């Protein structure tokens, strides 16, 4: 079994959209990203030169009317609790609706959705020395109440002017239809480690992070995948070193993939597409 490079990260999340202009305004004004590239049918947003979200407008796009495999949420990782508190104040001033919040022991997180229903998490990690692990080294799965007042106080001295420069896509959480096939693909074929497991969800990581990829069956098993003209996740990217080693292993295991610009394009067992790219 292969082990993925411990410095592997999620790169960008690419969304199929119905209205690029409306969504781009949301990711600029609410999330605080900047437009990096723009064309007739796509907008790429991020920080500096790093693209975190790409919006691709689909002709005659339809928003799915039933649960499909794909995105559960894109999780933007802020560099500090102070930054998360400042973001919360910005969100409250914007009067943008929150779906909820959770203290996961290793992180504090805010949850909401973009105007087309794509899930979003904005979170900050606690220092790793404070992460609680069991005897096997696994992280506990908990969702406790967030200290909202404490967050706001932590960020009180920061003026919100967009996400800080160190912000990245800390993880992606997927809505899947087959948990065992997903386990085999991300653990056995790509070499991620399962850090936390509950009967209805798996959390995979490279190195000792709490998770880079989450996957759940909370919407049900055997979900259909998105149609080409439906909005939602087009694909996401994984940035990793040793891509040639991974490519050789996929060939050995008989996994079908495509190559494009030295990247690996592959589809997981739920019909979710990902692009694996070289990252030193």
PDB file of C-alpha atoms in Angstrom:
ATOM      1  CA  UNK A   1       0.000   0.000   0.000  1.00  0.00           C
ATOM      2  CA  UNK A   2       1.318   3.449  -0.913  1.00  0.00           C
ATOM      3  CA  UNK A   3       1.672   6.320   1.588  1.00  0.00           C
ATOM      4  CA  UNK A   4       0.972   9.793   0.238  1.00  0.00           C
ATOM      5  CA  UNK A   5       3.557  12.518   0.860  1.00  0.00           C
ATOM      6  CA  UNK A   6       2.952  14.097   4.307  1.00  0.00           C
ATOM      7  CA  UNK A   7       3.090  17.627   2.849  1.00  0.00           C
ATOM      8  CA  UNK A   8       0.164  16.968   0.494  1.00  0.00           C
ATOM      9  CA  UNK A   9      -2.536  19.667   0.471  1.00  0.00           C
ATOM     10  CA  UNK A  10      -5.843  20.474  -1.172  1.00  0.00           C
ATOM     11  CA  UNK A  11      -5.295  23.029  -3.939  1.00  0.00           C
ATOM     12  CA  UNK A  12      -8.450  24.522  -5.414  1.00  0.00           C
ATOM     13  CA  UNK A  13     -12.129  23.651  -5.661  1.00  0.00           C
ATOM     14  CA  UNK A  14     -13.781  24.033  -9.075  1.00  0.00           C
ATOM     15  CA  UNK A  15     -17.535  24.641  -9.114  1.00  0.00           C
ATOM     16  CA  UNK A  16     -20.050  24.399 -11.940  1.00  0.00           C
ATOM     17  CA  UNK A  17     -22.328  27.402 -11.640  1.00  0.00           C
ATOM     18  CA  UNK A  18     -25.581  28.845 -12.892  1.00  0.00           C
ATOM     19  CA  UNK A  19     -24.623  32.497 -12.370  1.00  0.00           C
ATOM     20  CA  UNK A  20     -20.902  33.266 -12.248  1.00  0.00           C
ATOM     21  CA  UNK A  21     -21.369  36.975 -11.635  1.00  0.00           C
ATOM     22  CA  UNK A  22     -23.513  36.415  -8.553  1.00  0.00           C
ATOM     23  CA  UNK A  23     -21.216  33.748  -7.114  1.00  0.00           C
ATOM     24  CA  UNK A  24     -18.036  35.728  -7.819  1.00  0.00           C
ATOM     25  CA  UNK A  25     -19.525  38.678  -5.927  1.00  0.00           C
ATOM     26  CA  UNK A  26     -20.237  36.368  -2.971  1.00  0.00           C
ATOM     27  CA  UNK A  27     -16.722  34.931  -2.853  1.00  0.00           C
ATOM     28  CA  UNK A  28     -15.276  38.442  -3.065  1.00  0.00           C
ATOM     29  CA  UNK A  29     -17.580  40.273  -0.666  1.00  0.00           C
ATOM     30  CA  UNK A  30     -18.446  37.583   1.880  1.00  0.00           C
ATOM     31  CA  UNK A  31     -15.462  35.201   1.819  1.00  0.00           C
ATOM     32  CA  UNK A  32     -12.953  37.957   1.036  1.00  0.00           C
ATOM     33  CA  UNK A  33     -11.128  36.466  -1.957  1.00  0.00           C
ATOM     34  CA  UNK A  34      -9.764  38.425  -4.925  1.00  0.00           C
ATOM     35  CA  UNK A  35     -10.293  37.774  -8.637  1.00  0.00           C
ATOM     36  CA  UNK A  36      -7.066  36.353 -10.091  1.00  0.00           C
ATOM     37  CA  UNK A  37      -8.180  35.262 -13.564  1.00  0.00           C
ATOM     38  CA  UNK A  38     -11.356  35.889 -15.520  1.00  0.00           C
ATOM     39  CA  UNK A  39     -12.722  34.823 -18.900  1.00  0.00           C
ATOM     40  CA  UNK A  40     -16.096  34.706 -20.617  1.00  0.00           C
ATOM     41  CA  UNK A  41     -17.278  31.632 -18.707  1.00  0.00           C
ATOM     42  CA  UNK A  42     -14.913  31.260 -15.728  1.00  0.00           C
ATOM     43  CA  UNK A  43     -13.675  33.241 -12.744  1.00  0.00           C
ATOM     44  CA  UNK A  44     -10.759  32.186 -10.534  1.00  0.00           C
ATOM     45  CA  UNK A  45     -10.508  33.668  -7.060  1.00  0.00           C
ATOM     46  CA  UNK A  46      -7.914  33.388  -4.317  1.00  0.00           C
ATOM     47  CA  UNK A  47      -5.084  35.250  -2.616  1.00  0.00           C
ATOM     48  CA  UNK A  48      -2.060  36.681  -4.384  1.00  0.00           C
ATOM     49  CA  UNK A  49      -1.430  34.220  -7.211  1.00  0.00           C
ATOM     50  CA  UNK A  50      -2.934  31.191  -5.415  1.00  0.00           C
ATOM     51  CA  UNK A  51      -6.299  30.163  -6.805  1.00  0.00           C
ATOM     52  CA  UNK A  52      -8.593  28.656  -4.162  1.00  0.00           C
ATOM     53  CA  UNK A  53     -11.927  28.614  -5.999  1.00  0.00           C
ATOM     54  CA  UNK A  54     -12.689  28.478  -9.713  1.00  0.00           C
ATOM     55  CA  UNK A  55     -16.207  29.151 -10.985  1.00  0.00           C
ATOM     56  CA  UNK A  56     -17.192  27.675 -14.345  1.00  0.00           C
ATOM     57  CA  UNK A  57     -20.543  28.770 -15.729  1.00  0.00           C
ATOM     58  CA  UNK A  58     -22.548  25.983 -17.373  1.00  0.00           C
ATOM     59  CA  UNK A  59     -25.052  26.709 -20.140  1.00  0.00           C
ATOM     60  CA  UNK A  60     -28.651  25.982 -19.148  1.00  0.00           C
ATOM     61  CA  UNK A  61     -27.387  24.848 -15.746  1.00  0.00           C
ATOM     62  CA  UNK A  62     -29.791  23.264 -13.282  1.00  0.00           C
ATOM     63  CA  UNK A  63     -29.453  23.232  -9.499  1.00  0.00           C
ATOM     64  CA  UNK A  64     -29.947  19.596  -8.374  1.00  0.00           C
ATOM     65  CA  UNK A  65     -33.385  18.847  -6.940  1.00  0.00           C
ATOM     66  CA  UNK A  66     -32.215  15.764  -5.018  1.00  0.00           C
ATOM     67  CA  UNK A  67     -29.098  14.723  -3.116  1.00  0.00           C
ATOM     68  CA  UNK A  68     -26.171  13.832  -5.390  1.00  0.00           C
ATOM     69  CA  UNK A  69     -22.569  12.877  -4.752  1.00  0.00           C
ATOM     70  CA  UNK A  70     -20.119  15.767  -4.781  1.00  0.00           C
ATOM     71  CA  UNK A  71     -19.420  18.653  -2.450  1.00  0.00           C
ATOM     72  CA  UNK A  72     -20.531  18.728   1.172  1.00  0.00           C
ATOM     73  CA  UNK A  73     -18.423  21.804   1.867  1.00  0.00           C
ATOM     74  CA  UNK A  74     -15.266  23.668   0.940  1.00  0.00           C
ATOM     75  CA  UNK A  75     -13.317  24.494   4.101  1.00  0.00           C
ATOM     76  CA  UNK A  76     -11.277  27.705   4.120  1.00  0.00           C
ATOM     77  CA  UNK A  77      -8.573  27.615   6.795  1.00  0.00           C
ATOM     78  CA  UNK A  78      -7.719  30.961   8.387  1.00  0.00           C
ATOM     79  CA  UNK A  79      -4.293  31.338  10.043  1.00  0.00           C
ATOM     80  CA  UNK A  80      -5.476  32.234  13.552  1.00  0.00           C
ATOM     81  CA  UNK A  81      -8.368  32.380  15.997  1.00  0.00           C
ATOM     82  CA  UNK A  82      -8.128  36.170  15.826  1.00  0.00           C
ATOM     83  CA  UNK A  83      -8.708  36.039  12.065  1.00  0.00           C
ATOM     84  CA  UNK A  84     -11.736  33.772  12.566  1.00  0.00           C
ATOM     85  CA  UNK A  85     -13.163  36.180  15.122  1.00  0.00           C
ATOM     86  CA  UNK A  86     -12.683  39.085  12.735  1.00  0.00           C
ATOM     87  CA  UNK A  87     -14.372  37.079   9.976  1.00  0.00           C
ATOM     88  CA  UNK A  88     -17.324  36.304  12.257  1.00  0.00           C
ATOM     89  CA  UNK A  89     -17.762  40.008  12.976  1.00  0.00           C
ATOM     90  CA  UNK A  90     -17.665  40.693   9.225  1.00  0.00           C
ATOM     91  CA  UNK A  91     -20.269  37.983   8.632  1.00  0.00           C
ATOM     92  CA  UNK A  92     -22.574  39.410  11.291  1.00  0.00           C
ATOM     93  CA  UNK A  93     -22.224  42.927   9.866  1.00  0.00           C
ATOM     94  CA  UNK A  94     -22.984  41.558   6.390  1.00  0.00           C
ATOM     95  CA  UNK A  95     -26.130  39.878   7.812  1.00  0.00           C
ATOM     96  CA  UNK A  96     -25.258  36.753   5.851  1.00  0.00           C
ATOM     97  CA  UNK A  97     -27.074  33.725   7.321  1.00  0.00           C
ATOM     98  CA  UNK A  98     -25.093  31.092   9.212  1.00  0.00           C
ATOM     99  CA  UNK A  99     -26.140  27.436   9.133  1.00  0.00           C
ATOM    100  CA  UNK A 100     -24.249  26.720  12.335  1.00  0.00           C
ATOM    101  CA  UNK A 101     -20.923  26.564  14.131  1.00  0.00           C
ATOM    102  CA  UNK A 102     -18.886  23.830  15.778  1.00  0.00           C
ATOM    103  CA  UNK A 103     -16.011  23.474  18.208  1.00  0.00           C
ATOM    104  CA  UNK A 104     -14.274  20.307  17.019  1.00  0.00           C
ATOM    105  CA  UNK A 105     -11.613  20.364  19.767  1.00  0.00           C
ATOM    106  CA  UNK A 106      -8.801  20.687  17.203  1.00  0.00           C
ATOM    107  CA  UNK A 107     -10.557  23.584  15.420  1.00  0.00           C
ATOM    108  CA  UNK A 108     -13.397  26.101  15.597  1.00  0.00           C
ATOM    109  CA  UNK A 109     -15.626  26.409  12.543  1.00  0.00           C
ATOM    110  CA  UNK A 110     -18.450  28.443  11.012  1.00  0.00           C
ATOM    111  CA  UNK A 111     -20.833  26.907   8.459  1.00  0.00           C
ATOM    112  CA  UNK A 112     -23.001  28.476   5.754  1.00  0.00           C
ATOM    113  CA  UNK A 113     -23.780  28.185   2.034  1.00  0.00           C
ATOM    114  CA  UNK A 114     -23.086  30.201  -1.084  1.00  0.00           C
ATOM    115  CA  UNK A 115     -26.025  31.543  -3.148  1.00  0.00           C
ATOM    116  CA  UNK A 116     -26.232  28.311  -5.188  1.00  0.00           C
ATOM    117  CA  UNK A 117     -26.252  26.073  -2.122  1.00  0.00           C
ATOM    118  CA  UNK A 118     -22.610  24.950  -2.086  1.00  0.00           C
ATOM    119  CA  UNK A 119     -21.557  24.269   1.503  1.00  0.00           C
ATOM    120  CA  UNK A 120     -18.790  26.363   3.066  1.00  0.00           C
ATOM    121  CA  UNK A 121     -16.802  26.067   6.259  1.00  0.00           C
ATOM    122  CA  UNK A 122     -14.514  28.836   7.485  1.00  0.00           C
ATOM    123  CA  UNK A 123     -12.333  27.660  10.359  1.00  0.00           C
ATOM    124  CA  UNK A 124      -9.176  28.091  12.388  1.00  0.00           C
ATOM    125  CA  UNK A 125      -7.080  25.323  13.918  1.00  0.00           C
ATOM    126  CA  UNK A 126      -6.051  25.276  17.530  1.00  0.00           C
ATOM    127  CA  UNK A 127      -2.299  24.823  18.169  1.00  0.00           C
ATOM    128  CA  UNK A 128      -1.363  21.188  17.523  1.00  0.00           C
ATOM    129  CA  UNK A 129      -0.080  20.820  21.065  1.00  0.00           C
ATOM    130  CA  UNK A 130      -3.702  21.203  22.201  1.00  0.00           C
ATOM    131  CA  UNK A 131      -5.120  18.507  19.912  1.00  0.00           C
ATOM    132  CA  UNK A 132      -6.481  15.586  21.912  1.00  0.00           C
ATOM    133  CA  UNK A 133      -5.666  12.095  20.647  1.00  0.00           C
ATOM    134  CA  UNK A 134      -6.659   8.627  21.818  1.00  0.00           C
ATOM    135  CA  UNK A 135      -4.210   5.811  22.599  1.00  0.00           C
ATOM    136  CA  UNK A 136      -4.011   4.883  18.922  1.00  0.00           C
ATOM    137  CA  UNK A 137      -3.174   8.464  17.973  1.00  0.00           C
ATOM    138  CA  UNK A 138      -6.565   9.129  16.395  1.00  0.00           C
ATOM    139  CA  UNK A 139      -8.438  12.388  16.868  1.00  0.00           C
ATOM    140  CA  UNK A 140     -11.833  12.407  18.592  1.00  0.00           C
ATOM    141  CA  UNK A 141     -14.952  13.337  16.646  1.00  0.00           C
ATOM    142  CA  UNK A 142     -16.853  16.024  18.521  1.00  0.00           C
ATOM    143  CA  UNK A 143     -19.017  19.016  17.704  1.00  0.00           C
ATOM    144  CA  UNK A 144     -19.317  21.232  20.755  1.00  0.00           C
ATOM    145  CA  UNK A 145     -20.782  24.690  21.083  1.00  0.00           C
ATOM    146  CA  UNK A 146     -18.554  27.490  19.835  1.00  0.00           C
ATOM    147  CA  UNK A 147     -17.697  30.334  22.206  1.00  0.00           C
ATOM    148  CA  UNK A 148     -18.971  33.041  19.876  1.00  0.00           C
ATOM    149  CA  UNK A 149     -18.346  35.893  22.312  1.00  0.00           C
ATOM    150  CA  UNK A 150     -14.791  34.651  22.868  1.00  0.00           C
ATOM    151  CA  UNK A 151     -14.210  34.514  19.115  1.00  0.00           C
ATOM    152  CA  UNK A 152     -15.479  38.056  18.632  1.00  0.00           C
ATOM    153  CA  UNK A 153     -13.261  39.293  21.471  1.00  0.00           C
ATOM    154  CA  UNK A 154     -10.234  37.519  19.962  1.00  0.00           C
ATOM    155  CA  UNK A 155     -10.764  39.314  16.659  1.00  0.00           C
ATOM    156  CA  UNK A 156     -11.819  42.678  18.061  1.00  0.00           C
ATOM    157  CA  UNK A 157      -8.526  44.408  17.220  1.00  0.00           C
ATOM    158  CA  UNK A 158      -8.423  43.154  13.606  1.00  0.00           C
ATOM    159  CA  UNK A 159     -10.077  45.211  10.882  1.00  0.00           C
ATOM    160  CA  UNK A 160     -11.613  42.958   8.234  1.00  0.00           C
ATOM    161  CA  UNK A 161     -10.276  43.684   4.736  1.00  0.00           C
ATOM    162  CA  UNK A 162     -10.519  40.242   3.154  1.00  0.00           C
ATOM    163  CA  UNK A 163      -9.030  36.920   4.160  1.00  0.00           C
ATOM    164  CA  UNK A 164      -5.406  36.977   5.399  1.00  0.00           C
ATOM    165  CA  UNK A 165      -2.652  36.079   2.939  1.00  0.00           C
ATOM    166  CA  UNK A 166      -2.001  32.667   4.555  1.00  0.00           C
ATOM    167  CA  UNK A 167      -5.596  31.477   4.045  1.00  0.00           C
ATOM    168  CA  UNK A 168      -5.955  28.233   2.075  1.00  0.00           C
ATOM    169  CA  UNK A 169      -8.387  25.413   1.412  1.00  0.00           C
ATOM    170  CA  UNK A 170      -7.609  23.437   4.540  1.00  0.00           C
ATOM    171  CA  UNK A 171      -9.821  20.513   3.576  1.00  0.00           C
ATOM    172  CA  UNK A 172     -12.679  19.439   1.384  1.00  0.00           C
ATOM    173  CA  UNK A 173     -15.666  17.454   2.641  1.00  0.00           C
ATOM    174  CA  UNK A 174     -17.434  15.198   0.145  1.00  0.00           C
ATOM    175  CA  UNK A 175     -20.944  13.806  -0.031  1.00  0.00           C
ATOM    176  CA  UNK A 176     -20.574  10.192  -1.117  1.00  0.00           C
ATOM    177  CA  UNK A 177     -22.711   7.120  -1.775  1.00  0.00           C
ATOM    178  CA  UNK A 178     -20.365   4.232  -0.952  1.00  0.00           C
ATOM    179  CA  UNK A 179     -18.279   4.462   2.203  1.00  0.00           C
ATOM    180  CA  UNK A 180     -16.258   1.254   1.787  1.00  0.00           C
ATOM    181  CA  UNK A 181     -15.334   1.969  -1.838  1.00  0.00           C
ATOM    182  CA  UNK A 182     -14.357   5.487  -0.752  1.00  0.00           C
ATOM    183  CA  UNK A 183     -12.183   4.063   2.018  1.00  0.00           C
ATOM    184  CA  UNK A 184     -10.401   1.797  -0.449  1.00  0.00           C
ATOM    185  CA  UNK A 185      -9.826   4.560  -2.981  1.00  0.00           C
ATOM    186  CA  UNK A 186      -8.466   7.317  -0.736  1.00  0.00           C
ATOM    187  CA  UNK A 187      -6.649   5.086   1.762  1.00  0.00           C
ATOM    188  CA  UNK A 188      -5.419   2.159  -0.311  1.00  0.00           C
ATOM    189  CA  UNK A 189      -5.069   3.698  -3.787  1.00  0.00           C
ATOM    190  CA  UNK A 190      -4.010   7.278  -2.938  1.00  0.00           C
ATOM    191  CA  UNK A 191      -2.320   6.587   0.391  1.00  0.00           C
ATOM    192  CA  UNK A 192      -4.157   8.903   2.770  1.00  0.00           C
ATOM    193  CA  UNK A 193      -4.435   7.932   6.441  1.00  0.00           C
ATOM    194  CA  UNK A 194      -7.800   7.630   8.181  1.00  0.00           C
ATOM    195  CA  UNK A 195      -7.529   9.936  11.190  1.00  0.00           C
ATOM    196  CA  UNK A 196     -11.124   9.671  12.420  1.00  0.00           C
ATOM    197  CA  UNK A 197     -13.845   7.166  11.580  1.00  0.00           C
ATOM    198  CA  UNK A 198     -17.494   6.941  12.536  1.00  0.00           C
ATOM    199  CA  UNK A 199     -20.052   4.578  10.949  1.00  0.00           C
ATOM    200  CA  UNK A 200     -21.316   7.251   8.550  1.00  0.00           C
ATOM    201  CA  UNK A 201     -18.149   9.230   7.765  1.00  0.00           C
ATOM    202  CA  UNK A 202     -14.402   8.975   7.180  1.00  0.00           C
ATOM    203  CA  UNK A 203     -11.742  11.653   7.599  1.00  0.00           C
ATOM    204  CA  UNK A 204      -8.517  11.226   5.618  1.00  0.00           C
ATOM    205  CA  UNK A 205      -5.232  13.087   6.029  1.00  0.00           C
ATOM    206  CA  UNK A 206      -1.707  13.323   4.720  1.00  0.00           C
ATOM    207  CA  UNK A 207       0.864  13.458   7.523  1.00  0.00           C
ATOM    208  CA  UNK A 208      -0.549  14.176  10.972  1.00  0.00           C
ATOM    209  CA  UNK A 209      -3.190  16.774  10.057  1.00  0.00           C
ATOM    210  CA  UNK A 210      -6.730  16.202  11.371  1.00  0.00           C
ATOM    211  CA  UNK A 211      -8.103  15.789   7.833  1.00  0.00           C
ATOM    212  CA  UNK A 212      -7.630  16.977   4.280  1.00  0.00           C
ATOM    213  CA  UNK A 213     -10.631  15.038   2.922  1.00  0.00           C
ATOM    214  CA  UNK A 214     -13.877  14.237   4.715  1.00  0.00           C
ATOM    215  CA  UNK A 215     -16.502  11.919   3.240  1.00  0.00           C
ATOM    216  CA  UNK A 216     -19.987  11.164   4.556  1.00  0.00           C
ATOM    217  CA  UNK A 217     -23.167   9.252   3.679  1.00  0.00           C
ATOM    218  CA  UNK A 218     -25.445  11.522   5.718  1.00  0.00           C
ATOM    219  CA  UNK A 219     -27.689  12.155   2.677  1.00  0.00           C
ATOM    220  CA  UNK A 220     -28.038   8.396   2.072  1.00  0.00           C
ATOM    221  CA  UNK A 221     -26.249   5.550   0.338  1.00  0.00           C
ATOM    222  CA  UNK A 222     -25.964   4.895  -3.407  1.00  0.00           C
ATOM    223  CA  UNK A 223     -26.541   8.526  -4.350  1.00  0.00           C
ATOM    224  CA  UNK A 224     -26.442   9.333  -8.079  1.00  0.00           C
ATOM    225  CA  UNK A 225     -23.623  11.553  -9.345  1.00  0.00           C
ATOM    226  CA  UNK A 226     -24.133  15.050 -10.696  1.00  0.00           C
ATOM    227  CA  UNK A 227     -25.204  15.385 -14.315  1.00  0.00           C
ATOM    228  CA  UNK A 228     -22.990  17.472 -16.590  1.00  0.00           C
ATOM    229  CA  UNK A 229     -25.522  20.327 -16.622  1.00  0.00           C
ATOM    230  CA  UNK A 230     -26.068  20.358 -12.846  1.00  0.00           C
ATOM    231  CA  UNK A 231     -24.373  22.880 -10.575  1.00  0.00           C
ATOM    232  CA  UNK A 232     -21.973  21.796  -7.858  1.00  0.00           C
ATOM    233  CA  UNK A 233     -18.506  20.283  -7.695  1.00  0.00           C
ATOM    234  CA  UNK A 234     -16.756  19.918 -11.056  1.00  0.00           C
ATOM    235  CA  UNK A 235     -13.525  18.653  -9.465  1.00  0.00           C
ATOM    236  CA  UNK A 236     -10.947  19.483  -6.810  1.00  0.00           C
ATOM    237  CA  UNK A 237      -7.168  19.388  -6.890  1.00  0.00           C
ATOM    238  CA  UNK A 238      -4.675  17.607  -4.662  1.00  0.00           C
ATOM    239  CA  UNK A 239      -1.145  19.047  -4.568  1.00  0.00           C
ATOM    240  CA  UNK A 240       1.477  16.439  -3.752  1.00  0.00           C
ATOM    241  CA  UNK A 241       5.125  15.553  -4.293  1.00  0.00           C
ATOM    242  CA  UNK A 242       6.182  12.144  -5.670  1.00  0.00           C
ATOM    243  CA  UNK A 243       3.487  12.262  -8.344  1.00  0.00           C
ATOM    244  CA  UNK A 244       5.410   9.852 -10.580  1.00  0.00           C
ATOM    245  CA  UNK A 245       5.483   7.292  -7.760  1.00  0.00           C
ATOM    246  CA  UNK A 246       1.728   7.672  -7.300  1.00  0.00           C
ATOM    247  CA  UNK A 247       1.130   7.369 -11.034  1.00  0.00           C
ATOM    248  CA  UNK A 248       3.136   4.129 -11.189  1.00  0.00           C
ATOM    249  CA  UNK A 249       1.151   2.723  -8.265  1.00  0.00           C
ATOM    250  CA  UNK A 250      -2.199   3.565  -9.897  1.00  0.00           C
ATOM    251  CA  UNK A 251      -1.074   1.786 -13.069  1.00  0.00           C
ATOM    252  CA  UNK A 252       0.004  -1.222 -11.006  1.00  0.00           C
ATOM    253  CA  UNK A 253      -3.403  -1.312  -9.286  1.00  0.00           C
ATOM    254  CA  UNK A 254      -5.299  -1.024 -12.567  1.00  0.00           C
ATOM    255  CA  UNK A 255      -6.880   2.359 -11.738  1.00  0.00           C
ATOM    256  CA  UNK A 256      -8.043   4.177 -14.874  1.00  0.00           C
ATOM    257  CA  UNK A 257      -6.837   7.782 -15.118  1.00  0.00           C
ATOM    258  CA  UNK A 258      -5.904  10.419 -17.677  1.00  0.00           C
ATOM    259  CA  UNK A 259      -2.801  12.598 -17.912  1.00  0.00           C
ATOM    260  CA  UNK A 260      -2.993  16.311 -18.675  1.00  0.00           C
ATOM    261  CA  UNK A 261      -0.108  18.781 -18.385  1.00  0.00           C
ATOM    262  CA  UNK A 262       1.768  16.272 -16.160  1.00  0.00           C
ATOM    263  CA  UNK A 263      -1.262  16.039 -13.831  1.00  0.00           C
ATOM    264  CA  UNK A 264      -3.322  12.946 -13.011  1.00  0.00           C
ATOM    265  CA  UNK A 265      -7.058  13.183 -13.688  1.00  0.00           C
ATOM    266  CA  UNK A 266      -9.035  10.469 -11.921  1.00  0.00           C
ATOM    267  CA  UNK A 267     -12.571   9.777 -10.727  1.00  0.00           C
ATOM    268  CA  UNK A 268     -13.330   8.293  -7.329  1.00  0.00           C
ATOM    269  CA  UNK A 269     -15.919   5.486  -6.830  1.00  0.00           C
ATOM    270  CA  UNK A 270     -18.673   8.071  -6.250  1.00  0.00           C
ATOM    271  CA  UNK A 271     -18.161   9.762  -9.614  1.00  0.00           C
ATOM    272  CA  UNK A 272     -16.297  12.676  -7.982  1.00  0.00           C
ATOM    273  CA  UNK A 273     -13.461  14.002 -10.132  1.00  0.00           C
ATOM    274  CA  UNK A 274     -10.082  15.082  -8.822  1.00  0.00           C
ATOM    275  CA  UNK A 275      -6.905  16.392 -10.363  1.00  0.00           C
ATOM    276  CA  UNK A 276      -3.583  15.476  -8.737  1.00  0.00           C
ATOM    277  CA  UNK A 277      -0.807  17.959  -9.437  1.00  0.00           C
ATOM    278  CA  UNK A 278       2.894  18.177  -8.581  1.00  0.00           C
ATOM    279  CA  UNK A 279       3.737  20.130  -5.454  1.00  0.00           C
ATOM    280  CA  UNK A 280       7.264  20.289  -4.034  1.00  0.00           C
TER     281      UNK A 280
END
